[in-house]
Amino acid sequence: MAQTFVVINDTTLRDGEQTAGVAFTAEERIAIARALSEAGVPEMEVGIPVMGPEERENIQAIAQLGLPSELMVWGRMCDADLDAAAGCGAHTVNLSIPVSDIQIRHKLGRERDWVLRTITHFVNRALDLDLDVCVGGEDASRADMDFLLRVLETAELAGARRFRFADTLGLLDPFTTFKRISQLREASDLELEMHAHNDLGLATANTLAAVLAGASHINTTVNGLGERAGNAALEESVAAMHHLYNIETGIDSRRFPEISRLVAIASGRPVPVNKSIVGDAVFTHESGIHVDGLIKNPLNYQGLAPEEVGRTHTLVLGKHSGSSAVMQAYAWLGIALTEFEAKTLLARIREHAVATKQTPSSADLERFYLEAMPRAQAQS
Ligand code: MN
């Protein structure tokens, strides 16, 4: 049965903040939580309680806002982390445990059976503490698939609600993701959550593949923030699922620009101008052929309507402009150009673009006009 809805669990306030060098203030955390919730994000992972009393207070402050979004906190599968998670005001805890042999042996110094026993023990303990449990499969992408199936079976039997498939190192591609998640989906009734990393630039693609394979939940971050190359971007995931597969998330994508700005400032990580959906320049057009086409009918060169994600088209003049764009730009300044004048000014605009690597401002355009058209100046 084709899926029509997927639940976004946004982890900007956990994995996003885990980005090297990123640290939000308490006020910034609250502003981000509010903005995400107001945009309709149904679930948020809001921190790591075992980090200390300040982190716990910050999590409690978000819980006290009474937002409609469900809150999750993150911890490892151990007493200290679980104890810290209880009483934070979050309904769900993600308890993370390595599931790949390399991490089981060389990080924990344990065996597979220990992992299974530990899952049973801690899922039960968390349930006793009145928490819903997501078993976080760290490094699931490098885990042996037969063992991973036993992990899910153990988690389900113990009473966990969800399994998080973490591509911790960002090693997967969409085809392998689809195969693995399909296999897990077929074998288990647990909620399945995809946690992708962008080391190969595939986080959003892998996230979509997981959803098509039956993942019910996905982790995202605003601007794709997150460890190393980051996680799947909220804005890309929402727009792509809607446009490619009619899979809805209940999120108001027109809020993306303000949320993106908020997180860019709070994280000290400016958004690259060409970042999909939220980058400054992704609805800006210069090329003569494209601008001419857009002026004739926006649908000629519009894949995603900018209004849908709170943006607008911007036309700029530059090296690749054509004379119709020049005439249009001057018309907006109240100057009607002849074809000949437009061609003359285009040469001047190209010279400016190459020399300054910038788009001419309105003042630049007026100056070019006055310089090139001395008779126009005399007449006016
Ligand atoms: Mn992660």
Tab-separated table of C-alpha atoms and ligand atoms in Angstrom, residues 11 14-15 18 74 164 166-169 195-197 219 226-228 230-231, ligand 1:
chain	number	residue	atom	x	y	z
A	11	THR	CA	16.490	16.610	15.501
A	14	ARG	CA	19.882	17.238	19.268
A	15	ASP	CA	21.938	16.059	16.277
A	18	GLN	CA	25.842	18.101	18.045
A	74	TRP	CA	18.396	11.015	23.362
A	164	ARG	CA	15.774	4.055	14.554
A	166	ALA	CA	20.975	5.209	11.976
A	167	ASP	CA	23.280	5.540	8.986
A	168	THR	CA	25.667	7.001	11.518
A	169	LEU	CA	28.543	7.473	9.089
A	195	HIS	CA	18.340	8.697	10.488
A	196	ALA	CA	20.525	9.678	7.545
A	197	HIS	CA	23.833	11.533	7.338
A	219	ASN	CA	14.844	12.450	11.269
A	226	GLY	CA	24.222	17.908	12.117
A	227	GLU	CA	27.460	16.077	12.764
A	228	ARG	CA	30.070	16.386	10.003
A	230	GLY	CA	24.910	17.000	8.565
A	231	ASN	CA	21.574	15.194	8.416
B	1	MN	MN	23.405	11.333	13.927
